[in-house]
Amino acid sequence: MTRTVTTVNPATGEVITQLAEANEADVDTAVRAARAAFEEGPWAQMAAADRGKLLWKIADLIEKNIDEFAYLETIDNGKPIFESRYVDMPMVVEVFQYYAGWATKVHGETIPVRGPFFNYTLREPIGVVAAIVPWNFPLLLASWKIAPALACGNTVIYKPAQLTSLTALKFAEICQQAGVPDGAVNVLTGKGSVIGMGLVKHPGVDKVALTGSTETGKAVMRAGADTLKKITLELGGKSPNIILDDADLDAAVKGAYNGIFYGKGEVCAAGSRLFVDKKLHDDFMQKLIERTKKLQPADPLNPKTRLGAIVSEDQMNKVLEYIEVGKKEGAKLVTGGERATVGNGKGAFILPTIFDGVTNQMRIAQEEIFGPVLAAIEFKDLDEVIREANNSPYGLAAAVWTRDIRKAHYVAHRLKAGTVWINAYNVYDPAAPFGGYKSSGIGRELGPYALEHYTQIKDVWVNLKD
Ligand code: NAD
């Protein structure tokens, strides 16, 4: 009998459907299929140019079905349809197009060595890649792994988060339609502790690309040690968003607001620690609070909605607990702070929440809440704020708002983060690398940097003399 698990719409609490729950035997079947496709058969023989065409075709088919993809992502995750339809899915399409272009440009080089030798390198695919993906940007974060992996000639086993597997299944359908050879792309739905772990430990998997929490990242590294897995990790964050006293106030308020409330704050790079210069603190906070009070959680399927449902009741409860922690720590709750009722009242909605008077040592400033909760910290001095911003186990992203170009670059150079935005927040592009310093991860996704993680180098020596 097929084991199943229910998947729920977090905006209504209603069951959407039953998903197959894979077990370790299914992991083994998927690995065998991926291995066979990698070693022999049409995928292994395919010219790079044809892989590029196939990736482009996947992009075309996603675009053709974009409304359905966006709808599935929204009912599964709770994110506003505005985000899934006009931000996430278009970027998925662009990521496949971007790496379609790379398929023919992944190659080795010739090297001038001493002696009568011709030396050259081949850049070869690694093999079977396990792409393990979280629930916050389900198909988008999958595309960051699957597109470069395929462009380089690897085969993929895609494991979506159990809470948000619907777009992964639709993606599998699209791959079949596009003509992806059997075994080149496999999708397994089920528990991370069973199939995620099963993939990490399986000797037939060559590489693991995980996006998830830092705890999961550590567990994956430990479990991957026995089979010496090649591992890249995109993990958590607690990103500082720094407002200097000469910032364009309105632009910075908007940046602070989008930095935390976009994606319900369930964004690894969310600007969840807001540092505001004491000189403009009061004006700034007043404007930010006014703006935030107008943001009401609402039906994610309504195109006007800008704050959707938290991904699950469990995650909502975790966020609400952090709000209690913030109150107990003595931070000042200036807006939000509670569950909101939307529609049938069974959805997991939280009011956008701001704590002021936070210190960087508080738990709400150090730990990833992963919800629409902002911790605002006042500062007086530039070097002090850089020190405090860096005083975090994480180092995923950061932003600085200022009109002074010298200060902007000074801060950008000194921040320990994989991405720094200057007078902007939450902008991404398939060509721009993304990844973390410190406990935020290992390796970079997107851009040409990702190709390093999906290929290995073979060096060839040719004796030119006798
Ligand atoms: P999670 O770590 O619980 O799960 C991520 C994925 O790993 C899921 O598919 C899950 O099933 C699987 N998994 C869980 N335990 C596993 C194990 N022991 N072995 C193998 N796989 C396992 O994360 P989540 O709750 O789905 O997502 C939120 C987290 O992801 C946050 O910490 C967030 O910061 C992080 N994230 C990081 C980035 C980034 O690019 N750095 C982007 C998005 C989310």
Coordinates of C-alpha atoms and ligand atoms in Angstrom, one line a residue:
M1 CA 0.0 0.0 0.0
T2 CA 1.3 3.4 -0.8
R3 CA 2.0 5.5 2.3
T4 CA 0.6 9.0 2.1
V5 CA 0.7 12.2 4.0
T6 CA -1.7 15.1 3.8
T7 CA -0.7 18.5 2.7
V8 CA -2.7 21.5 4.0
N9 CA -3.4 25.0 2.8
P10 CA -2.1 27.1 5.6
A11 CA -4.5 30.0 4.8
T12 CA -7.6 27.9 5.4
G13 CA -6.4 24.8 7.4
E14 CA -8.0 22.7 4.7
V15 CA -6.5 19.5 3.3
I16 CA -5.4 20.0 -0.3
T17 CA -4.4 16.5 -1.2
Q18 CA -2.5 13.4 -0.2
L19 CA 1.2 13.0 -1.1
A20 CA 3.1 9.8 -1.5
E21 CA 5.5 9.4 1.5
A22 CA 8.7 7.9 0.2
N23 CA 10.8 5.6 2.3
E24 CA 14.4 4.4 2.2
A25 CA 13.6 1.7 -0.5
D26 CA 12.2 4.5 -2.7
V27 CA 15.4 6.5 -2.1
D28 CA 17.4 3.5 -3.3
T29 CA 15.2 3.2 -6.4
A30 CA 15.6 6.9 -7.3
V31 CA 19.4 6.7 -6.8
R32 CA 19.6 3.6 -9.1
A33 CA 17.6 5.4 -11.7
A34 CA 19.7 8.6 -11.5
R35 CA 22.9 6.6 -11.5
A36 CA 21.9 4.6 -14.6
A37 CA 20.9 7.8 -16.4
F38 CA 24.2 9.4 -15.5
E39 CA 26.4 6.4 -16.6
E40 CA 24.6 5.4 -19.7
G41 CA 21.6 6.1 -21.9
P42 CA 20.4 9.2 -23.7
W43 CA 21.2 11.7 -20.9
A44 CA 24.8 10.5 -20.6
Q45 CA 25.3 10.8 -24.4
M46 CA 23.5 14.1 -24.9
A47 CA 25.5 17.0 -26.4
A48 CA 25.9 20.0 -24.2
A49 CA 24.1 22.1 -26.8
D50 CA 21.1 19.7 -26.6
R51 CA 21.1 19.9 -22.8
G52 CA 21.0 23.7 -23.2
K53 CA 18.0 23.4 -25.5
L54 CA 16.3 21.1 -23.0
L55 CA 16.8 23.5 -20.1
W56 CA 15.3 26.3 -22.3
K57 CA 12.4 24.0 -23.1
I58 CA 11.8 23.4 -19.4
A59 CA 11.8 27.2 -18.9
D60 CA 9.3 27.6 -21.8
L61 CA 7.0 25.0 -20.3
I62 CA 7.1 26.6 -16.8
E63 CA 6.3 29.9 -18.4
K64 CA 3.4 28.4 -20.3
N65 CA 2.0 26.9 -17.1
I66 CA 3.0 29.8 -14.9
D67 CA -0.4 30.5 -13.5
E68 CA -0.8 26.9 -12.4
F69 CA 2.7 26.8 -10.8
A70 CA 2.0 30.1 -9.0
Y71 CA -1.4 28.9 -7.8
L72 CA 0.1 25.6 -6.4
E73 CA 2.9 27.5 -4.7
T74 CA 0.4 29.9 -3.1
I75 CA -2.1 27.3 -1.8
D76 CA 0.8 25.2 -0.5
N77 CA 3.0 27.8 1.1
G78 CA 0.5 30.6 1.9
K79 CA 2.5 33.3 0.1
P80 CA 0.6 36.0 -1.8
I81 CA -0.1 35.1 -5.4
F82 CA 1.4 38.5 -6.2
E83 CA 4.8 37.0 -5.1
S84 CA 4.5 33.6 -6.6
R85 CA 3.1 34.7 -9.9
Y86 CA 5.1 37.9 -10.5
V87 CA 8.4 37.3 -8.6
D88 CA 9.2 33.6 -7.8
M89 CA 8.0 31.9 -11.0
P90 CA 9.4 34.4 -13.4
M91 CA 12.7 34.0 -11.7
V92 CA 12.5 30.2 -12.0
V93 CA 12.0 30.6 -15.7
E94 CA 15.0 33.0 -15.9
V95 CA 17.2 30.6 -13.9
F96 CA 16.6 27.8 -16.3
Q97 CA 17.2 30.2 -19.2
Y98 CA 20.4 31.5 -17.7
Y99 CA 21.9 28.0 -17.1
A100 CA 20.6 26.9 -20.6
G101 CA 23.2 29.4 -21.9
W102 CA 25.9 28.0 -19.7
A103 CA 25.5 24.4 -20.9
T104 CA 27.8 25.0 -23.8
K105 CA 30.3 27.1 -21.9
V106 CA 31.4 24.7 -19.2
H107 CA 34.8 23.5 -20.4
G108 CA 38.4 23.0 -19.3
E109 CA 41.6 24.8 -20.4
T110 CA 45.1 24.1 -21.7
I111 CA 47.9 24.7 -19.2
P112 CA 51.6 25.6 -20.1
V113 CA 53.6 23.1 -18.0
R114 CA 57.4 22.4 -17.9
G115 CA 58.7 19.7 -20.2
P116 CA 57.5 18.0 -23.4
F117 CA 54.0 17.7 -22.3
F118 CA 50.6 18.9 -23.4
N119 CA 48.4 19.5 -20.4
Y120 CA 44.8 20.2 -20.4
T121 CA 41.8 19.9 -18.1
L122 CA 38.3 18.5 -18.6
R123 CA 35.5 19.9 -16.5
E124 CA 33.2 16.9 -15.9
P125 CA 29.9 16.5 -14.1
I126 CA 30.0 15.1 -10.6
G127 CA 27.3 12.5 -10.9
V128 CA 24.1 12.1 -8.9
V129 CA 23.0 15.3 -7.1
A130 CA 20.5 15.3 -4.3
A131 CA 18.8 18.7 -4.2
I132 CA 17.1 19.2 -0.8
V133 CA 14.9 22.2 -0.6
P134 CA 13.0 24.1 2.1
W135 CA 9.5 25.3 2.1
N136 CA 9.9 29.1 1.8
F137 CA 10.6 29.4 -1.9
P138 CA 9.9 25.8 -3.0
L139 CA 10.4 25.7 -6.7
L140 CA 12.6 28.8 -6.9
L141 CA 15.3 27.4 -4.6
A142 CA 15.0 24.1 -6.4
S143 CA 15.8 25.8 -9.7
W144 CA 19.0 27.3 -8.2
K145 CA 20.2 23.7 -7.8
I146 CA 18.6 21.7 -10.6
A147 CA 19.3 24.1 -13.5
P148 CA 23.1 24.3 -12.9
A149 CA 23.3 20.6 -12.1
L150 CA 21.6 19.7 -15.4
A151 CA 23.5 22.3 -17.4
C152 CA 26.8 20.5 -16.3
G153 CA 25.4 17.0 -17.1
N154 CA 24.6 15.7 -13.7
T155 CA 21.4 13.8 -12.8
V156 CA 19.2 15.0 -10.0
I157 CA 17.1 13.7 -7.2
Y158 CA 14.9 16.6 -6.0
K159 CA 13.5 16.4 -2.5
P160 CA 11.1 19.2 -1.7
A161 CA 10.1 20.1 1.8
Q162 CA 7.2 17.9 3.0
L163 CA 5.0 21.0 3.6
T164 CA 5.4 22.3 0.0
S165 CA 5.8 19.5 -2.5
L166 CA 3.1 20.4 -5.1
T167 CA 5.2 22.5 -7.5
A168 CA 7.9 19.8 -7.4
L169 CA 5.4 17.2 -8.7
K170 CA 4.2 19.6 -11.4
F171 CA 7.8 20.2 -12.3
A172 CA 8.4 16.5 -12.7
E173 CA 5.4 16.5 -15.2
I174 CA 7.0 19.4 -17.1
C175 CA 10.3 17.6 -17.3
Q176 CA 8.6 14.6 -18.9
Q177 CA 6.8 16.9 -21.4
A178 CA 10.1 18.6 -22.2
G179 CA 11.7 15.2 -23.1
V180 CA 14.1 15.0 -20.2
P181 CA 15.4 11.4 -20.4
D182 CA 14.2 8.9 -17.8
G183 CA 16.2 9.0 -14.6
A184 CA 17.8 12.4 -15.2
V185 CA 15.4 14.2 -12.9
N186 CA 13.7 12.3 -10.1
V187 CA 11.4 13.7 -7.4
L188 CA 10.9 12.1 -4.0
T189 CA 8.3 13.5 -1.5
G190 CA 8.4 12.7 2.2
K191 CA 10.2 13.4 5.4
G192 CA 13.5 15.1 5.6
S193 CA 14.7 12.8 8.4
V194 CA 13.9 9.7 6.3
I195 CA 14.5 10.5 2.6
G196 CA 16.6 13.6 3.0
M197 CA 18.9 11.7 5.4
G198 CA 18.6 8.6 3.2
L199 CA 19.9 10.6 0.2
V200 CA 22.8 12.1 2.3
K201 CA 23.9 8.7 3.5
H202 CA 23.5 6.8 0.2
P203 CA 26.8 5.8 -1.4
G204 CA 25.2 6.3 -4.8
V205 CA 24.7 10.0 -4.3
D206 CA 27.8 12.1 -5.2
K207 CA 26.7 15.5 -4.1
V208 CA 24.2 17.1 -1.8
A209 CA 23.0 20.6 -2.3
L210 CA 20.9 21.6 0.7
T211 CA 19.0 24.8 1.5
G212 CA 17.6 24.7 4.9
S213 CA 18.2 25.5 8.6
T214 CA 21.7 25.7 10.0
E215 CA 20.8 22.7 12.3
T216 CA 19.9 20.6 9.3
G217 CA 23.0 21.7 7.5
K218 CA 25.1 20.5 10.4
A219 CA 23.3 17.1 10.4
V220 CA 23.8 16.8 6.7
M221 CA 27.6 17.4 7.0
R222 CA 27.9 14.9 9.8
A223 CA 25.9 12.3 8.0
G224 CA 27.7 12.9 4.7
A225 CA 31.1 12.4 6.2
D226 CA 31.1 8.6 5.9
T227 CA 30.7 8.7 2.1
L228 CA 32.7 12.0 1.7
K229 CA 29.8 13.7 0.0
K230 CA 30.5 16.9 -1.8
I231 CA 28.2 19.3 0.0
T232 CA 27.0 22.8 -0.5
L233 CA 24.8 24.5 2.1
E234 CA 22.5 27.5 2.0
L235 CA 21.4 28.0 5.6
G236 CA 19.8 30.4 8.0
G237 CA 20.3 34.1 8.5
K238 CA 19.7 37.1 10.7
S239 CA 20.6 39.8 8.3
P240 CA 21.4 43.4 9.5
N241 CA 19.7 46.2 7.6
I242 CA 21.6 49.4 8.6
I243 CA 20.1 52.9 8.3
L244 CA 22.7 55.6 8.5
D245 CA 21.7 59.2 9.5
D246 CA 22.0 60.6 6.0
A247 CA 19.8 57.9 4.3
D248 CA 16.9 58.9 2.1
L249 CA 14.3 58.4 4.8
D250 CA 11.3 57.3 2.7
A251 CA 13.4 54.9 0.6
A252 CA 15.0 53.4 3.7
V253 CA 11.6 53.0 5.4
K254 CA 10.3 51.1 2.4
G255 CA 13.5 49.1 2.3
A256 CA 13.2 48.1 6.0
Y257 CA 9.5 47.2 5.5
N258 CA 10.1 45.1 2.4
G259 CA 13.2 43.6 4.0
I260 CA 11.2 42.0 6.8
F261 CA 7.7 41.6 5.5
Y262 CA 8.2 40.4 2.0
G263 CA 7.6 36.7 1.9
K264 CA 6.1 36.9 5.4
G265 CA 9.6 37.2 6.8
E266 CA 10.1 33.5 5.9
V267 CA 13.1 34.6 3.8
C268 CA 16.6 33.4 4.7
A269 CA 18.0 36.8 3.8
A270 CA 15.2 38.8 5.6
G271 CA 16.4 42.1 7.1
S272 CA 15.3 40.9 10.5
R273 CA 17.8 43.1 12.5
L274 CA 17.2 46.7 11.8
F275 CA 19.9 49.1 13.0
V276 CA 18.8 52.7 13.0
D277 CA 21.0 55.7 13.7
K278 CA 19.9 57.4 16.9
K279 CA 19.7 60.8 15.1
L280 CA 16.8 59.7 12.9
H281 CA 15.5 56.9 15.0
D282 CA 12.2 58.5 16.1
D283 CA 11.2 59.9 12.7
F284 CA 12.2 56.7 11.0
M285 CA 10.3 54.4 13.4
Q286 CA 7.2 56.5 13.3
K287 CA 7.1 56.2 9.5
L288 CA 7.9 52.5 9.6
I289 CA 5.2 51.8 12.2
E290 CA 2.6 53.8 10.2
R291 CA 3.3 51.9 7.1
T292 CA 3.3 48.6 8.9
K293 CA -0.1 49.2 10.5
K294 CA -1.6 49.4 7.0
L295 CA -0.3 46.0 6.1
Q296 CA -3.0 43.5 6.9
P297 CA -2.6 39.7 6.4
A298 CA -5.2 38.6 3.9
D299 CA -6.3 35.8 1.5
P300 CA -3.1 34.8 -0.4
L301 CA -5.0 34.2 -3.6
N302 CA -6.2 37.8 -3.7
P303 CA -3.9 39.6 -6.1
K304 CA -3.9 42.7 -3.8
T305 CA -2.7 40.8 -0.8
R306 CA 0.9 41.6 0.3
L307 CA 1.1 39.5 3.5
G308 CA 0.0 35.9 3.3
A309 CA -0.3 33.0 5.7
I310 CA 2.6 31.6 7.7
V311 CA 3.5 28.2 6.1
S312 CA 2.0 26.1 8.9
E313 CA 0.4 26.2 12.3
D314 CA 3.6 24.8 13.8
Q315 CA 5.7 27.6 12.3
M316 CA 3.1 30.2 13.4
N317 CA 3.3 28.9 16.9
K318 CA 7.1 29.1 16.8
V319 CA 6.9 32.7 15.7
L320 CA 4.3 33.6 18.4
E321 CA 6.6 32.0 21.0
Y322 CA 9.4 34.3 19.8
I323 CA 7.1 37.3 20.2
E324 CA 6.6 36.2 23.8
V325 CA 10.4 35.8 24.2
G326 CA 10.9 39.4 22.9
K327 CA 8.4 40.8 25.4
K328 CA 10.0 38.9 28.3
E329 CA 13.5 40.2 27.2
G330 CA 12.2 43.7 27.6
A331 CA 12.0 44.7 24.0
K332 CA 9.2 47.2 23.2
L333 CA 6.4 45.8 21.1
V334 CA 5.3 48.7 18.9
T335 CA 3.0 47.0 16.5
G336 CA 1.5 43.6 15.8
G337 CA 2.5 40.8 18.1
E338 CA -0.5 38.5 17.6
R339 CA -2.3 36.0 15.5
A340 CA -4.7 37.5 12.9
T341 CA -8.1 36.2 11.8
V342 CA -8.6 36.0 8.1
G343 CA -11.4 34.2 6.1
N344 CA -12.6 31.1 7.9
G345 CA -10.4 31.9 10.9
K346 CA -8.5 28.6 10.6
G347 CA -5.5 30.0 8.8
A348 CA -2.0 30.6 10.2
F349 CA -1.8 34.4 10.0
I350 CA 0.3 36.8 12.1
L351 CA 0.1 40.6 12.2
P352 CA 3.3 42.2 11.0
T353 CA 5.3 42.8 14.2
I354 CA 7.9 45.3 15.2
F355 CA 10.0 45.3 18.4
D356 CA 11.8 48.5 19.2
G357 CA 14.4 49.1 21.9
V358 CA 16.1 45.7 21.1
T359 CA 19.7 45.0 22.0
N360 CA 21.8 42.8 19.7
Q361 CA 22.3 40.4 22.6
M362 CA 18.6 39.5 22.9
R363 CA 17.4 36.2 21.5
I364 CA 15.1 37.9 19.1
A365 CA 18.2 39.6 17.6
Q366 CA 20.4 36.6 17.6
E367 CA 18.1 33.7 16.6
E368 CA 16.3 33.2 13.3
I369 CA 12.6 33.7 13.8
F370 CA 11.5 33.1 10.2
G371 CA 8.4 35.2 10.4
P372 CA 7.2 38.8 10.0
V373 CA 8.9 40.0 13.2
L374 CA 11.4 42.8 13.1
A375 CA 13.9 43.7 15.8
A376 CA 14.9 47.3 15.7
I377 CA 18.2 48.4 17.4
E378 CA 19.4 51.9 17.9
F379 CA 23.1 52.9 17.3
K380 CA 25.3 56.0 17.6
D381 CA 28.5 55.2 15.8
L382 CA 29.5 53.7 12.4
D383 CA 32.1 51.4 13.7
E384 CA 29.9 50.3 16.6
V385 CA 27.1 49.3 14.2
I386 CA 29.5 47.4 11.9
R387 CA 30.7 45.5 15.0
E388 CA 27.2 44.7 16.2
A389 CA 26.0 43.8 12.7
N390 CA 28.8 41.3 12.5
N391 CA 28.1 40.0 16.0
S392 CA 25.9 37.1 14.9
P393 CA 26.5 33.5 14.1
Y394 CA 25.1 34.2 10.6
G395 CA 26.4 36.0 7.6
L396 CA 24.0 35.6 4.7
A397 CA 23.0 39.1 3.7
A398 CA 23.1 42.7 4.8
A399 CA 22.1 46.2 3.6
V400 CA 23.2 49.8 4.3
W401 CA 21.2 52.9 3.5
T402 CA 23.1 56.1 3.0
R403 CA 23.7 58.9 0.5
D404 CA 27.4 58.9 1.2
I405 CA 29.2 56.7 -1.4
R406 CA 32.3 56.4 0.7
K407 CA 30.5 55.2 3.8
A408 CA 28.4 52.9 1.7
H409 CA 31.4 51.0 0.4
Y410 CA 33.2 51.2 3.7
V411 CA 30.3 49.4 5.4
A412 CA 29.9 46.9 2.5
H413 CA 33.6 46.0 2.7
R414 CA 33.5 45.4 6.4
L415 CA 30.3 43.4 6.7
K416 CA 30.7 39.7 7.0
A417 CA 27.9 38.6 4.6
G418 CA 27.6 36.8 1.3
T419 CA 25.5 39.6 -0.2
V420 CA 25.4 43.3 0.7
W421 CA 22.8 45.6 -0.7
I422 CA 23.4 49.4 -0.8
N423 CA 20.2 51.4 -0.8
A424 CA 18.2 48.3 -1.8
Y425 CA 16.9 45.1 -0.2
N426 CA 16.0 41.6 -1.4
V427 CA 17.1 41.9 -5.0
Y428 CA 18.3 38.8 -6.8
D429 CA 19.3 37.8 -10.3
P430 CA 20.3 34.4 -11.8
A431 CA 23.7 35.9 -12.7
A432 CA 24.5 37.2 -9.2
P433 CA 26.0 34.8 -6.7
F434 CA 24.2 34.1 -3.4
G435 CA 25.3 32.3 -0.3
G436 CA 26.5 32.7 3.2
Y437 CA 29.5 33.5 5.4
K438 CA 29.9 31.8 8.8
S439 CA 26.9 29.6 9.8
S440 CA 24.9 30.7 6.8
G441 CA 26.4 28.2 4.6
I442 CA 29.1 26.8 2.3
G443 CA 29.4 27.6 -1.4
R444 CA 27.6 29.9 -3.7
E445 CA 24.5 29.4 -5.8
L446 CA 23.6 31.3 -9.0
G447 CA 25.9 32.9 -11.5
P448 CA 29.0 31.1 -12.8
Y449 CA 30.0 30.4 -9.2
A450 CA 27.5 27.6 -8.9
L451 CA 29.1 25.7 -11.8
E452 CA 32.1 25.0 -9.7
H453 CA 30.0 23.0 -7.3
Y454 CA 28.4 20.8 -10.0
T455 CA 31.6 19.9 -11.9
Q456 CA 35.0 18.4 -11.1
I457 CA 38.3 18.8 -12.8
K458 CA 40.3 16.1 -14.6
D459 CA 43.8 17.0 -15.5
V460 CA 45.3 15.2 -18.6
W461 CA 49.0 14.9 -19.4
V462 CA 50.1 14.0 -22.9
N463 CA 53.8 13.1 -23.5
L464 CA 54.8 14.9 -26.7
K465 CA 58.3 13.4 -27.1
D466 CA 58.9 9.7 -27.6
Ligands
NAD1 P1 14.7 22.5 7.2 O1 16.2 22.6 7.5 O2 13.8 22.0 8.2 O3 14.4 21.7 5.9 C1 15.1 21.9 4.7 C2 15.0 20.6 3.8 O4 15.8 19.6 4.5 C3 13.6 20.0 3.7 O5 13.5 19.4 2.5 C4 13.7 18.9 4.8 O6 12.8 17.9 4.6 C5 15.1 18.5 4.7 N1 15.6 17.9 5.9 C6 15.2 18.1 7.2 N2 15.9 17.4 8.1 C7 16.8 16.7 7.3 C8 17.9 15.8 7.6 N3 18.2 15.4 8.9 N4 18.6 15.3 6.6 C9 18.4 15.7 5.3 N5 17.4 16.5 5.0 C10 16.6 17.0 6.0 O7 14.4 24.0 6.8 P2 12.9 24.6 6.5 O8 12.3 24.8 7.8 O9 12.3 23.8 5.4 O10 13.3 26.0 5.9 C11 13.7 27.1 6.6 C12 15.2 27.2 6.8 O11 15.8 27.3 5.5 C13 15.6 28.5 7.5 O12 16.6 28.3 8.4 C14 16.1 29.4 6.3 O13 17.0 30.4 6.7 C15 16.7 28.4 5.5 N6 16.8 28.9 4.1 C16 18.1 29.3 3.6 C17 18.2 29.9 2.4 C18 19.5 30.3 1.8 O14 19.6 30.4 0.6 N7 20.5 30.4 2.6 C19 17.1 30.0 1.6 C20 15.8 29.7 2.1 C21 15.7 29.1 3.4

